[in-house]
Short mmCIF file of C-alpha atoms in Angstrom, two decimals:
data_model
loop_
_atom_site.label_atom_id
_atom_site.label_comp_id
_atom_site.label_asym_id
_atom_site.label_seq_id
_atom_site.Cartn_x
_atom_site.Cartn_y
_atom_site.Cartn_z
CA UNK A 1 154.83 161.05 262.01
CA UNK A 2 152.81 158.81 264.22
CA UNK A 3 150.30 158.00 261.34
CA UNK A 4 153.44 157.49 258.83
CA UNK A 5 155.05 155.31 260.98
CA UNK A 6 152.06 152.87 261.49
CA UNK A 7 151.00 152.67 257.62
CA UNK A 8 153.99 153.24 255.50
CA UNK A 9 155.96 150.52 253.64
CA UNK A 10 159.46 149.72 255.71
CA UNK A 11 161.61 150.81 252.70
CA UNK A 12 160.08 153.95 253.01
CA UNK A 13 159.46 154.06 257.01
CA UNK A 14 161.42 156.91 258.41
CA UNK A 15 161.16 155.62 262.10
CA UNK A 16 162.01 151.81 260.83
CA UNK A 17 164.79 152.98 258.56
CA UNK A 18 166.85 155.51 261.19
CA UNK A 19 165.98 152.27 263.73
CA UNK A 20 167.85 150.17 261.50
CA UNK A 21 170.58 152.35 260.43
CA UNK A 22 171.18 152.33 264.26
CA UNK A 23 171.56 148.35 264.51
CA UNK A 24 173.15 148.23 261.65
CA UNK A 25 176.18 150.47 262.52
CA UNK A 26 176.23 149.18 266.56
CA UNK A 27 175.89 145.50 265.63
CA UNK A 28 177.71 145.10 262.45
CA UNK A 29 180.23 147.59 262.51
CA UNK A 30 181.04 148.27 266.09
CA UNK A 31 179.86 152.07 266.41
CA UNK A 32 179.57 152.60 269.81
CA UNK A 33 177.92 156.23 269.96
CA UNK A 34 175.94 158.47 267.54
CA UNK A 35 176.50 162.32 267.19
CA UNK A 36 173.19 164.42 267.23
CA UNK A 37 174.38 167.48 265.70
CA UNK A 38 171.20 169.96 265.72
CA UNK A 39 171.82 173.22 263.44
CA UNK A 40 169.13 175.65 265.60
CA UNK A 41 169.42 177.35 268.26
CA UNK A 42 165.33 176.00 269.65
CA UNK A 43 166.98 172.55 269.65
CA UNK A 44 170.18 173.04 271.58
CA UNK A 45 168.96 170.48 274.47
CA UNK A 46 167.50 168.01 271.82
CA UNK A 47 170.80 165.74 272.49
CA UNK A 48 170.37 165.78 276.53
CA UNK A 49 166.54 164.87 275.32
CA UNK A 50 168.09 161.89 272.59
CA UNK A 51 170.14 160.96 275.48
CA UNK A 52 167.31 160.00 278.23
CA UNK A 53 164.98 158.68 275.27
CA UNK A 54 167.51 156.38 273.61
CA UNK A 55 169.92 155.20 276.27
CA UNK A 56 167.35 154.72 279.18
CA UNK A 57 165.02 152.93 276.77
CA UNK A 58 167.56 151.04 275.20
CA UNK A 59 170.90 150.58 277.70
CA UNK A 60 169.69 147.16 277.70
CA UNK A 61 171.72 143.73 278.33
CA UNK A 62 169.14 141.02 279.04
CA UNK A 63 166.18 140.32 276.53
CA UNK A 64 162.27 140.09 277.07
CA UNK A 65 163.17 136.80 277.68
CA UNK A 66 165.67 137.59 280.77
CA UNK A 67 168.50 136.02 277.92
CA UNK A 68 171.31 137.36 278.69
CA UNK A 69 172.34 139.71 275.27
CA UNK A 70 175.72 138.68 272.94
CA UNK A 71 175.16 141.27 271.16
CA UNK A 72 175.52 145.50 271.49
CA UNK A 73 172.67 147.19 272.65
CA UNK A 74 171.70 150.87 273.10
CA UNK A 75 174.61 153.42 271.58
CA UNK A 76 175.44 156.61 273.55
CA UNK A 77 173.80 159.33 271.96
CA UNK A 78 175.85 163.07 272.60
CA UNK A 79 176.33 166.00 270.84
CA UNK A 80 176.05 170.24 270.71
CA UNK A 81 174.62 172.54 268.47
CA UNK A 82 176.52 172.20 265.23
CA UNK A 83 178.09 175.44 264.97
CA UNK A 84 179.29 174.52 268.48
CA UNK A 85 180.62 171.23 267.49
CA UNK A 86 182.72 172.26 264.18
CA UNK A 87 185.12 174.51 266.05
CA UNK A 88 185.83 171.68 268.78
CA UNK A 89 184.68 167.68 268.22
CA UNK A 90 183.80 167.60 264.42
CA UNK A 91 187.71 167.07 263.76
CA UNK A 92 187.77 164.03 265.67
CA UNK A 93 184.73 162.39 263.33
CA UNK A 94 185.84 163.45 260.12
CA UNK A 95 189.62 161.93 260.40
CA UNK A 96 189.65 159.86 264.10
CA UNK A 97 189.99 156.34 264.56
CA UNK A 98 186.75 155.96 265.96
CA UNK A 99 183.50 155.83 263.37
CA UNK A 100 181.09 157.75 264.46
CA UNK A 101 177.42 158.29 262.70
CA UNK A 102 176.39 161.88 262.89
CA UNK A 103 172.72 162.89 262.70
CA UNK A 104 172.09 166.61 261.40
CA UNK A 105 168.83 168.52 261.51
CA UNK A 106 167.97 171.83 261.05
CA UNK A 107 164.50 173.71 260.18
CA UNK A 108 164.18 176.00 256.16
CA UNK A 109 161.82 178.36 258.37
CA UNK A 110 163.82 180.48 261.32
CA UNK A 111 161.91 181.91 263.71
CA UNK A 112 164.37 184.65 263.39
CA UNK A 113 164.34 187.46 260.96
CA UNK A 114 168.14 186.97 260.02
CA UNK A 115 167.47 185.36 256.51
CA UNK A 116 171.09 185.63 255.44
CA UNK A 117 172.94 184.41 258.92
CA UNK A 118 169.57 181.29 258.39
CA UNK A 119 170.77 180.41 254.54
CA UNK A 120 174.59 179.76 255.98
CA UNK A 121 173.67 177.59 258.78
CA UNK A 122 171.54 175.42 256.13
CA UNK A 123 174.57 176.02 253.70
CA UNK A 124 176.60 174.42 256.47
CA UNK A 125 174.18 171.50 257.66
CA UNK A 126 174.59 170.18 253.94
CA UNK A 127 178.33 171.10 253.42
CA UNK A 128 179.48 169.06 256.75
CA UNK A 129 176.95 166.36 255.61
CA UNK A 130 178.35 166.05 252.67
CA UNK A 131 181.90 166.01 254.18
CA UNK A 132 181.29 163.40 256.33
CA UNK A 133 179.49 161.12 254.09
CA UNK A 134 181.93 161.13 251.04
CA UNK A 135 185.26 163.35 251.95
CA UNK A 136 187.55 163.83 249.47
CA UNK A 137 188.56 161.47 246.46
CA UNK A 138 192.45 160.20 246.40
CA UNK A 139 192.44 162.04 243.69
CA UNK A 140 191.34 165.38 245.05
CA UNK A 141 193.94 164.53 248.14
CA UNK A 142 196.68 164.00 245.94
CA UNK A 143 196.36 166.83 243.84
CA UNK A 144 196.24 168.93 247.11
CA UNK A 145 199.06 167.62 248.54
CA UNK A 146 197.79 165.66 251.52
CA UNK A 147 199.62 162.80 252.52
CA UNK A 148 196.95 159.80 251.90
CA UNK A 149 196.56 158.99 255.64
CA UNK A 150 194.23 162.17 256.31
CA UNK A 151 191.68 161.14 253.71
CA UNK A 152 188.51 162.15 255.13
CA UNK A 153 185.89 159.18 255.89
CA UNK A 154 183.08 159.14 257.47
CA UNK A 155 179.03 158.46 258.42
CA UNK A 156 176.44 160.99 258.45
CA UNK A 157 172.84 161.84 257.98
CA UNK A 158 171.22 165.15 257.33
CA UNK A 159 167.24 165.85 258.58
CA UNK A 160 165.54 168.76 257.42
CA UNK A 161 162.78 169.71 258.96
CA UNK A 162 159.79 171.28 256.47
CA UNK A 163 158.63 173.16 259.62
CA UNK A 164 159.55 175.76 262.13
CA UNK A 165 161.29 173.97 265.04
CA UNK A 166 159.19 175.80 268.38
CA UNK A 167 160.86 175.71 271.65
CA UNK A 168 158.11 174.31 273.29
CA UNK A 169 158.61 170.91 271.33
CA UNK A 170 155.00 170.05 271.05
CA UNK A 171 151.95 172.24 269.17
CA UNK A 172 148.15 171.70 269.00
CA UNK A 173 148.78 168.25 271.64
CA UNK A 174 151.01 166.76 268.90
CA UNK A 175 154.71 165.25 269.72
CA UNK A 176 156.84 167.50 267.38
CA UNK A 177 157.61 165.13 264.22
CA UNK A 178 162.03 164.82 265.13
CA UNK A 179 160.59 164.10 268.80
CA UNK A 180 158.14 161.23 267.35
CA UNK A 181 160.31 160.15 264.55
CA UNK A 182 163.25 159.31 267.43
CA UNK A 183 160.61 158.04 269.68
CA UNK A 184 159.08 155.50 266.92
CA UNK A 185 162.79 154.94 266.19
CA UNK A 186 164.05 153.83 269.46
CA UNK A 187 161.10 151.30 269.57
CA UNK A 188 161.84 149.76 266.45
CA UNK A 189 165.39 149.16 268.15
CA UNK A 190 163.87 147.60 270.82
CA UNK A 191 162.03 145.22 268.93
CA UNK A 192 164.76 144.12 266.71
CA UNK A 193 166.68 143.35 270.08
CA UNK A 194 164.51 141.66 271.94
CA UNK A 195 164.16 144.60 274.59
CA UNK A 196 161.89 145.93 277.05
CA UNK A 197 162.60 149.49 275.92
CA UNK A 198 160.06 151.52 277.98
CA UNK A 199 161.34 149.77 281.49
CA UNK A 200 164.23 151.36 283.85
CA UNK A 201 165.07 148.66 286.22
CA UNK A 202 168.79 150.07 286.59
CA UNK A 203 167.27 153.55 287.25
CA UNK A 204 164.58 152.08 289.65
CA UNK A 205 167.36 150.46 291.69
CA UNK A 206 169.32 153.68 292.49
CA UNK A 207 166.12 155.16 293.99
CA UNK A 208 165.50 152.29 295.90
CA UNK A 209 168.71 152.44 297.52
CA UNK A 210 169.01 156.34 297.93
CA UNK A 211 165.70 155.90 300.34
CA UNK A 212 167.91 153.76 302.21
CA UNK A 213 170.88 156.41 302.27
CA UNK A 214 169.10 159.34 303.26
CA UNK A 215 168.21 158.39 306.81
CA UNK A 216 171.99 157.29 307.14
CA UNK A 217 173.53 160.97 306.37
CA UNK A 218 170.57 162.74 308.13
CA UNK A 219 171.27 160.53 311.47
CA UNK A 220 173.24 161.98 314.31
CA UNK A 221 174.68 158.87 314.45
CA UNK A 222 177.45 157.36 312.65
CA UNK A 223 176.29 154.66 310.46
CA UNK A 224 178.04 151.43 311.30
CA UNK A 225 180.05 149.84 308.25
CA UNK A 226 179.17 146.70 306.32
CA UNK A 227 181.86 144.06 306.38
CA UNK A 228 181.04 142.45 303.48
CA UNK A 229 180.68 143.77 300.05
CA UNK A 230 177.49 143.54 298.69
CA UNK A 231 176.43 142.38 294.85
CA UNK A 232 173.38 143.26 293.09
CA UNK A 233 171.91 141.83 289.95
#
């Protein structure tokens, strides 16, 4: 992934293209969070992982610069195990008022024996893919019944993995390719926006100031007030 990223063409960039799927739907049409919606059990934390990689690299609102941003920066990334997610949030993306771009993955190759109970989580990555890409046609809806309001619409994206997904996320020294692919992604974000991705000043400043707390609640003392409120930048 880290070789395909540096040499291949941008229409064909995997990294470049999910980077600019991801401006495209926060800048132009207001998406505000992306659902990572992992069908495998090994990659039940990969949205807590998407979360720290994307939103601390790219919760961003002045430039390289230090130009203030007029423009949205750095989506919030959440999401469960898709199996999970079906029987409790999946409702809300296929017919909600929000829009909502949903990332799926899954790997062909379990590292489980159940072949069968393997085949219809696949069947189900596609089929809820599919859903929330296209929905129904008026057509279909009409002939079912269904008032016209609850035509399904959606955004979605399906990633299929050609390899086993380990639960150690890395093999041989190598980044996993989903774990590079993101990372290579999230850069290409950056650079479109003017960011410095890979720098946590916000994070930074809450240590800072817990050093300055701690002493306060281990003192025997009661710590004296401040009178005036105090603003950071």
């Amino acid at each position: 992934m880290d070789e395909h990223f540096r040499t291949a063409p941008f229409e064909r960039n995997l990294p470049v293209l999910l980077g600019l799927l991801t401006v495209w739907y926060t800048d132009f049409f207001g998406a505000e969070t992306v659902a990572v919606l992992p069908y495998e059990q090994y990659l039940k934390r990969f949205p807590a992982y998407l979360q720290q990689l994307t939103m601390e690299s790219n919760g961003k609102r002045v430039t390289l610069d230090g130009a203030e941003v007029n423009y949205a920066t750095g989506p919030i990334y959440w999401g469960e195990p898709g199996t999970n997610g079906q029987h409790s949030f999946y409702q809300l993306i296929h017919q909600g008022t929000r829009l909502i771009p949903a990332t799926s993955s899954h790997s062909p190759a379990s590292l489980k024996p159940a072949r069968s109970h393997h085949d219809m989580l696949l069947a189900n990555v596609f089929a809820q893919t599919e859903a929330l890409a296209f929905g129904k046609t008026r057509e279909q809806v009409e002939a079912e019944g269904t008032p016209d309001s609850l035509v399904p619409t959606g955004s979605s994206l399906a990633i299929v993995l050609r390899t086993r997904s380990s639960p150690s996320g890395s093999r041989g020294g190598r980044s996993e390719p989903l774990v590079a692919l993101y990372e290579h992604s999230v850069f290409t974000q950056g650079v479109i926006w003017n960011l410095d991705s890979f720098r946590s000043v916000g994070v930074e400043l809450g240590k800072v100031l817990a050093q300055r707390i701690v002493p306060e609640i281990e003192s025997e003392d009661e710590p004296a007030l401040a009178t005036t409120a105090r603003r950071t930048t």
